[in-house]
Structure formats: C-alpha cells, structure tokens
C-alpha cells in the first residue's frame, strides 16, 4: 500500500489537528446530558443583536445565490465605523482565515515568524504549513515579552504576531510598551495585531494597532472578529485592516467567496447595534467582577483579565478538574494544553452560568 503520508508537503505530518473547545452537541452525546454550559471558547453567552437575527431570517431565502465575494456593503459599514478606506479592509471566514491568508501571502520556505507562547496557536501552525520557522517566545508575567521578541528578530524575520489582548491569559500590552517596540521595528517586518477581544477592553493604557496604522505605519495588519463581543461565532466572519498594499496581496490569496451572504448581512447589523455591544460589555464586566470575588474567597489566584475570559490557578490538575466539570455539564478549557497544568481558562458567562460554575468549582476544589 502506498504510504500517503510521504506525499504531503514537508512539515505537515508533524502538525497536530487543532482541538477546539468541546462543542455542546458532542458533550451532550458523549455524556448523555441535557443541559450543558459552555465556557470553553470565549463565545458571547448573550448571543447577538436581535436585529441581526431578523436579517439572518430575511437573507435565508437568498442562499441559492453566491455571495458578493468582495463584501461591498459590509466593508462600507466597517469603513464608516472606523473612518478608514474600503481599500484597507479584507473580510475573512473568521479572523482565523485571515491569519492563513497572511501566511499564504507572505511566508516563503524558511522565513521566520515570531509569536509568544502560550498565545493563539494558529500563528505557529500557519507558519509551519507554509514551510516557515516559528520562533516562540515565552510570556513574561502572563504577557507578551516585547523586548525578548525584539531580541529574536533576524534577517529572516517576516512576520511578528501580537495577540492583544492575549488568549489564553487575557492580558493586554500598554501603549508605552508598544510604542517602544514599534520605534525599533524594521519596516520590512509585518506586525500582526490580533485584536479578537479588543472590544472588551476599557483600559486607557490600551492602544489598538489601528491607531498605529492611522499614524502612518504601513506594515501593520489588525485582525478583528465578529465571533466574540458581536456574538456571531457560528457564522464565521472576521476582518483585517491594513495598508491598501497589504490588502491587495491578501486579496490575491483569498478564496473568491470566502464569506457567506448571511454572515455579511448579520455582521452589518451587529456592527451598527453598538447599544447591544455596550450592554454585553457591561454584563461581561459584572460577570468578571463576580468571578474575581468568588475566586478571591476561594483563595484562587487569577490573572487580571481585560476580556471575556479568566485564566485562574486552581492549584489542582487541570485535566482532572476539566473532566469533572464536564461530567457536571460545564465545559471549560484546561490549562495543560497551554503549558499551565494547574490553570483553567474560563469564559465569563451569564449570571446564572457563572453562579453554577462557582458552585461546581467549590465542590471540586
Ligand atoms: C486571539 C484569537 N484570534 C482569533 C480567533 C479566531 O476567531 P474567529 O472566530 O474570528 O476565526 C480567536 C478565537 O478564539 C482568538 O481567540
């Protein structure tokens, strides 16, 4: 029999398959449970704007037609929202697809990329898929260590990924740290700011990559998503903002109909409904404070969170506690997969979900 594994591109055999947070359907099926609370993938427990649901229903009857691959109206809405040019925007099937486009567009064999670890794992994977070499720099105090990253830059460095806020630790970089880093960064290195959770941040020290773009840096790509605060994770839609030159390149490697009709329509509505977003942000802050207080009372240390998830030290084996939570109908993310065997990454849920989580953790710990 032919060994097919020998036929694939170099490096692919060594890659793992991405293991996402367990889907609710799978947990129900495997454990025979009726009610599952999923706090594992940083989705929005409050759903999305009701205005988007209306549009989704309306658009359903047009699904026999291909979408506008260029996403004209959604790009228009995004451009007005941020006061940027349409030529600065690319749409993706989730922001994750844009991470892949960046790799396809820019990484040659043996080019180097730099990212922190633990951070969003796709930066490393897409680099390897393209035959590039990822340099992973450990976090310092749960944050991206920018001086250490700067020290790893070589003549072969093509891209630096900065996840801000960082997943899984929920930390942010301050603007003075970023200013310093950018002032030394060679202009022929692409700096990707993954800002999937930026809408949750309300700290004046936070500076979006968008501000740097507006200040004139042309080598910056900012990634945003509709999967988190906007509540459209199931529709798969995100976007990137950069200089028109970079967007042109990304468009060359983009699948022609990568974002679907329903997602485009829904995204326009959620972006316009900032009242809903503000409500979610408020509820999330309340939930975060509730969990912080509960963890304090339980004597558990956690990393100060700027997002809709918390990285908490449970002082016990995370795999065991993850499995016990699962049997009780709560899905969280065990820290061992990120190299922190005693931590859990917990998405902040609704009031009721948070209370249930605390009750179960109290029993288990
Ligand atoms: C930091 C970060 N970037 C990107 C993504 C991917 O988001 P999307 O659903 O837009 O592909 C996630 C999803 O969890 C994330 O945590």
mmCIF file with all atom_site columns, C-alpha atoms in Angstrom, residues 216-329:
data_model
loop_
_atom_site.group_PDB
_atom_site.id
_atom_site.type_symbol
_atom_site.label_atom_id
_atom_site.label_alt_id
_atom_site.label_comp_id
_atom_site.label_asym_id
_atom_site.label_entity_id
_atom_site.label_seq_id
_atom_site.pdbx_PDB_ins_code
_atom_site.Cartn_x
_atom_site.Cartn_y
_atom_site.Cartn_z
_atom_site.occupancy
_atom_site.B_iso_or_equiv
_atom_site.pdbx_formal_charge
_atom_site.auth_seq_id
_atom_site.auth_comp_id
_atom_site.auth_asym_id
_atom_site.auth_atom_id
_atom_site.pdbx_PDB_model_num
ATOM 1   C CA . UNK A 1 216 ? 1.295   56.003 9.164  1.00 0.00 ? 216 UNK A CA 1
ATOM 2   C CA . UNK A 1 217 ? 2.775   52.542 9.780  1.00 0.00 ? 217 UNK A CA 1
ATOM 3   C CA . UNK A 1 218 ? 2.110   50.579 6.592  1.00 0.00 ? 218 UNK A CA 1
ATOM 4   C CA . UNK A 1 219 ? 3.462   47.233 7.799  1.00 0.00 ? 219 UNK A CA 1
ATOM 5   C CA . UNK A 1 220 ? 0.670   46.615 10.315 1.00 0.00 ? 220 UNK A CA 1
ATOM 6   C CA . UNK A 1 221 ? -2.298  44.285 9.981  1.00 0.00 ? 221 UNK A CA 1
ATOM 7   C CA . UNK A 1 222 ? -5.067  44.463 12.575 1.00 0.00 ? 222 UNK A CA 1
ATOM 8   C CA . UNK A 1 223 ? -7.368  41.474 12.938 1.00 0.00 ? 223 UNK A CA 1
ATOM 9   C CA . UNK A 1 224 ? -10.865 41.838 14.337 1.00 0.00 ? 224 UNK A CA 1
ATOM 10  C CA . UNK A 1 225 ? -13.704 39.377 14.617 1.00 0.00 ? 225 UNK A CA 1
ATOM 11  C CA . UNK A 1 226 ? -17.474 39.194 14.826 1.00 0.00 ? 226 UNK A CA 1
ATOM 12  C CA . UNK A 1 227 ? -17.162 35.946 16.818 1.00 0.00 ? 227 UNK A CA 1
ATOM 13  C CA . UNK A 1 228 ? -16.669 37.425 20.272 1.00 0.00 ? 228 UNK A CA 1
ATOM 14  C CA . UNK A 1 229 ? -18.459 40.538 21.569 1.00 0.00 ? 229 UNK A CA 1
ATOM 15  C CA . UNK A 1 230 ? -20.623 40.628 18.428 1.00 0.00 ? 230 UNK A CA 1
ATOM 16  C CA . UNK A 1 231 ? -21.865 37.083 19.022 1.00 0.00 ? 231 UNK A CA 1
ATOM 17  C CA . UNK A 1 232 ? -21.586 35.638 15.514 1.00 0.00 ? 232 UNK A CA 1
ATOM 18  C CA . UNK A 1 233 ? -19.048 32.830 16.081 1.00 0.00 ? 233 UNK A CA 1
ATOM 19  C CA . UNK A 1 234 ? -21.261 30.314 14.303 1.00 0.00 ? 234 UNK A CA 1
ATOM 20  C CA . UNK A 1 235 ? -21.417 32.362 11.102 1.00 0.00 ? 235 UNK A CA 1
ATOM 21  C CA . UNK A 1 236 ? -17.637 32.636 10.718 1.00 0.00 ? 236 UNK A CA 1
ATOM 22  C CA . UNK A 1 237 ? -16.881 36.205 9.868  1.00 0.00 ? 237 UNK A CA 1
ATOM 23  C CA . UNK A 1 238 ? -13.986 38.494 10.739 1.00 0.00 ? 238 UNK A CA 1
ATOM 24  C CA . UNK A 1 239 ? -11.944 41.215 9.097  1.00 0.00 ? 239 UNK A CA 1
ATOM 25  C CA . UNK A 1 240 ? -8.473  42.606 8.740  1.00 0.00 ? 240 UNK A CA 1
ATOM 26  C CA . UNK A 1 241 ? -7.422  46.238 8.420  1.00 0.00 ? 241 UNK A CA 1
ATOM 27  C CA . UNK A 1 242 ? -4.106  47.271 6.920  1.00 0.00 ? 242 UNK A CA 1
ATOM 28  C CA . UNK A 1 243 ? -2.470  49.410 4.261  1.00 0.00 ? 243 UNK A CA 1
ATOM 29  C CA . UNK A 1 244 ? -4.027  49.048 0.770  1.00 0.00 ? 244 UNK A CA 1
ATOM 30  C CA . UNK A 1 245 ? -0.763  47.455 -0.472 1.00 0.00 ? 245 UNK A CA 1
ATOM 31  C CA . UNK A 1 246 ? -1.006  44.618 2.040  1.00 0.00 ? 246 UNK A CA 1
ATOM 32  C CA . UNK A 1 247 ? -4.745  44.186 1.480  1.00 0.00 ? 247 UNK A CA 1
ATOM 33  C CA . UNK A 1 248 ? -4.092  43.804 -2.278 1.00 0.00 ? 248 UNK A CA 1
ATOM 34  C CA . UNK A 1 249 ? -1.711  40.928 -1.563 1.00 0.00 ? 249 UNK A CA 1
ATOM 35  C CA . UNK A 1 250 ? -4.131  39.232 0.821  1.00 0.00 ? 250 UNK A CA 1
ATOM 36  C CA . UNK A 1 251 ? -6.899  39.506 -1.769 1.00 0.00 ? 251 UNK A CA 1
ATOM 37  C CA . UNK A 1 252 ? -4.751  37.544 -4.213 1.00 0.00 ? 252 UNK A CA 1
ATOM 38  C CA . UNK A 1 253 ? -4.682  34.540 -1.891 1.00 0.00 ? 253 UNK A CA 1
ATOM 39  C CA . UNK A 1 254 ? -8.285  34.871 -0.679 1.00 0.00 ? 254 UNK A CA 1
ATOM 40  C CA . UNK A 1 255 ? -10.872 32.325 -1.768 1.00 0.00 ? 255 UNK A CA 1
ATOM 41  C CA . UNK A 1 256 ? -13.294 34.147 -4.089 1.00 0.00 ? 256 UNK A CA 1
ATOM 42  C CA . UNK A 1 257 ? -16.441 33.545 -1.988 1.00 0.00 ? 257 UNK A CA 1
ATOM 43  C CA . UNK A 1 258 ? -14.851 33.165 1.423  1.00 0.00 ? 258 UNK A CA 1
ATOM 44  C CA . UNK A 1 259 ? -17.546 34.972 3.407  1.00 0.00 ? 259 UNK A CA 1
ATOM 45  C CA . UNK A 1 260 ? -21.162 33.961 3.013  1.00 0.00 ? 260 UNK A CA 1
ATOM 46  C CA . UNK A 1 261 ? -24.283 36.059 2.386  1.00 0.00 ? 261 UNK A CA 1
ATOM 47  C CA . UNK A 1 262 ? -25.868 35.508 5.782  1.00 0.00 ? 262 UNK A CA 1
ATOM 48  C CA . UNK A 1 263 ? -22.696 36.311 7.685  1.00 0.00 ? 263 UNK A CA 1
ATOM 49  C CA . UNK A 1 264 ? -22.154 39.513 5.717  1.00 0.00 ? 264 UNK A CA 1
ATOM 50  C CA . UNK A 1 265 ? -25.710 40.720 6.348  1.00 0.00 ? 265 UNK A CA 1
ATOM 51  C CA . UNK A 1 266 ? -25.631 39.812 10.039 1.00 0.00 ? 266 UNK A CA 1
ATOM 52  C CA . UNK A 1 267 ? -22.236 41.472 10.535 1.00 0.00 ? 267 UNK A CA 1
ATOM 53  C CA . UNK A 1 268 ? -23.556 44.783 9.194  1.00 0.00 ? 268 UNK A CA 1
ATOM 54  C CA . UNK A 1 269 ? -26.376 44.712 11.740 1.00 0.00 ? 269 UNK A CA 1
ATOM 55  C CA . UNK A 1 270 ? -24.245 43.779 14.755 1.00 0.00 ? 270 UNK A CA 1
ATOM 56  C CA . UNK A 1 271 ? -21.692 46.455 13.970 1.00 0.00 ? 271 UNK A CA 1
ATOM 57  C CA . UNK A 1 272 ? -24.414 49.091 13.749 1.00 0.00 ? 272 UNK A CA 1
ATOM 58  C CA . UNK A 1 273 ? -26.027 47.966 17.005 1.00 0.00 ? 273 UNK A CA 1
ATOM 59  C CA . UNK A 1 274 ? -23.460 49.402 19.402 1.00 0.00 ? 274 UNK A CA 1
ATOM 60  C CA . UNK A 1 275 ? -26.137 49.691 22.085 1.00 0.00 ? 275 UNK A CA 1
ATOM 61  C CA . UNK A 1 276 ? -26.205 45.899 22.237 1.00 0.00 ? 276 UNK A CA 1
ATOM 62  C CA . UNK A 1 277 ? -22.418 45.764 22.327 1.00 0.00 ? 277 UNK A CA 1
ATOM 63  C CA . UNK A 1 278 ? -22.349 48.203 25.252 1.00 0.00 ? 278 UNK A CA 1
ATOM 64  C CA . UNK A 1 279 ? -24.866 46.074 27.108 1.00 0.00 ? 279 UNK A CA 1
ATOM 65  C CA . UNK A 1 280 ? -22.721 42.957 26.572 1.00 0.00 ? 280 UNK A CA 1
ATOM 66  C CA . UNK A 1 281 ? -19.597 44.796 27.713 1.00 0.00 ? 281 UNK A CA 1
ATOM 67  C CA . UNK A 1 282 ? -21.357 45.886 30.903 1.00 0.00 ? 282 UNK A CA 1
ATOM 68  C CA . UNK A 1 283 ? -22.729 42.423 31.653 1.00 0.00 ? 283 UNK A CA 1
ATOM 69  C CA . UNK A 1 284 ? -19.308 40.919 30.997 1.00 0.00 ? 284 UNK A CA 1
ATOM 70  C CA . UNK A 1 285 ? -17.666 43.340 33.453 1.00 0.00 ? 285 UNK A CA 1
ATOM 71  C CA . UNK A 1 286 ? -20.263 42.427 36.067 1.00 0.00 ? 286 UNK A CA 1
ATOM 72  C CA . UNK A 1 287 ? -19.629 38.725 35.478 1.00 0.00 ? 287 UNK A CA 1
ATOM 73  C CA . UNK A 1 288 ? -15.875 39.247 35.649 1.00 0.00 ? 288 UNK A CA 1
ATOM 74  C CA . UNK A 1 289 ? -16.172 41.038 38.989 1.00 0.00 ? 289 UNK A CA 1
ATOM 75  C CA . UNK A 1 290 ? -18.428 38.295 40.335 1.00 0.00 ? 290 UNK A CA 1
ATOM 76  C CA . UNK A 1 291 ? -15.933 35.591 39.356 1.00 0.00 ? 291 UNK A CA 1
ATOM 77  C CA . UNK A 1 292 ? -12.967 37.560 40.679 1.00 0.00 ? 292 UNK A CA 1
ATOM 78  C CA . UNK A 1 293 ? -14.695 37.964 44.045 1.00 0.00 ? 293 UNK A CA 1
ATOM 79  C CA . UNK A 1 294 ? -15.643 34.293 44.144 1.00 0.00 ? 294 UNK A CA 1
ATOM 80  C CA . UNK A 1 295 ? -12.069 33.235 43.299 1.00 0.00 ? 295 UNK A CA 1
ATOM 81  C CA . UNK A 1 296 ? -10.729 35.607 45.972 1.00 0.00 ? 296 UNK A CA 1
ATOM 82  C CA . UNK A 1 297 ? -12.988 33.995 48.544 1.00 0.00 ? 297 UNK A CA 1
ATOM 83  C CA . UNK A 1 298 ? -11.843 30.556 47.442 1.00 0.00 ? 298 UNK A CA 1
ATOM 84  C CA . UNK A 1 299 ? -8.212  31.625 47.715 1.00 0.00 ? 299 UNK A CA 1
ATOM 85  C CA . UNK A 1 300 ? -7.583  31.102 43.981 1.00 0.00 ? 300 UNK A CA 1
ATOM 86  C CA . UNK A 1 301 ? -5.175  33.368 42.132 1.00 0.00 ? 301 UNK A CA 1
ATOM 87  C CA . UNK A 1 302 ? -6.080  34.584 38.667 1.00 0.00 ? 302 UNK A CA 1
ATOM 88  C CA . UNK A 1 303 ? -4.517  36.741 36.005 1.00 0.00 ? 303 UNK A CA 1
ATOM 89  C CA . UNK A 1 304 ? -6.179  40.172 35.809 1.00 0.00 ? 304 UNK A CA 1
ATOM 90  C CA . UNK A 1 305 ? -8.493  39.870 32.838 1.00 0.00 ? 305 UNK A CA 1
ATOM 91  C CA . UNK A 1 306 ? -9.277  42.530 30.234 1.00 0.00 ? 306 UNK A CA 1
ATOM 92  C CA . UNK A 1 307 ? -11.515 40.212 28.227 1.00 0.00 ? 307 UNK A CA 1
ATOM 93  C CA . UNK A 1 308 ? -14.473 37.825 28.439 1.00 0.00 ? 308 UNK A CA 1
ATOM 94  C CA . UNK A 1 309 ? -12.409 35.005 29.927 1.00 0.00 ? 309 UNK A CA 1
ATOM 95  C CA . UNK A 1 310 ? -10.260 34.463 33.024 1.00 0.00 ? 310 UNK A CA 1
ATOM 96  C CA . UNK A 1 311 ? -7.103  32.415 33.492 1.00 0.00 ? 311 UNK A CA 1
ATOM 97  C CA . UNK A 1 312 ? -7.286  31.026 37.000 1.00 0.00 ? 312 UNK A CA 1
ATOM 98  C CA . UNK A 1 313 ? -4.916  28.925 39.070 1.00 0.00 ? 313 UNK A CA 1
ATOM 99  C CA . UNK A 1 314 ? -6.970  26.122 40.606 1.00 0.00 ? 314 UNK A CA 1
ATOM 100 C CA . UNK A 1 315 ? -3.926  24.575 42.304 1.00 0.00 ? 315 UNK A CA 1
ATOM 101 C CA . UNK A 1 316 ? -5.026  21.157 41.126 1.00 0.00 ? 316 UNK A CA 1
ATOM 102 C CA . UNK A 1 317 ? -4.520  19.128 37.966 1.00 0.00 ? 317 UNK A CA 1
ATOM 103 C CA . UNK A 1 318 ? -6.484  20.973 35.269 1.00 0.00 ? 318 UNK A CA 1
ATOM 104 C CA . UNK A 1 319 ? -7.180  17.846 33.220 1.00 0.00 ? 319 UNK A CA 1
ATOM 105 C CA . UNK A 1 320 ? -8.876  16.135 36.170 1.00 0.00 ? 320 UNK A CA 1
ATOM 106 C CA . UNK A 1 321 ? -10.913 19.195 37.113 1.00 0.00 ? 321 UNK A CA 1
ATOM 107 C CA . UNK A 1 322 ? -11.834 19.807 33.452 1.00 0.00 ? 322 UNK A CA 1
ATOM 108 C CA . UNK A 1 323 ? -13.176 16.254 33.209 1.00 0.00 ? 323 UNK A CA 1
ATOM 109 C CA . UNK A 1 324 ? -15.083 16.525 36.469 1.00 0.00 ? 324 UNK A CA 1
ATOM 110 C CA . UNK A 1 325 ? -16.631 19.820 35.340 1.00 0.00 ? 325 UNK A CA 1
ATOM 111 C CA . UNK A 1 326 ? -17.600 18.120 32.091 1.00 0.00 ? 326 UNK A CA 1
ATOM 112 C CA . UNK A 1 327 ? -19.411 15.326 33.910 1.00 0.00 ? 327 UNK A CA 1
ATOM 113 C CA . UNK A 1 328 ? -21.393 18.038 35.693 1.00 0.00 ? 328 UNK A CA 1
ATOM 114 C CA . UNK A 1 329 ? -22.297 19.723 32.434 1.00 0.00 ? 329 UNK A CA 1
#
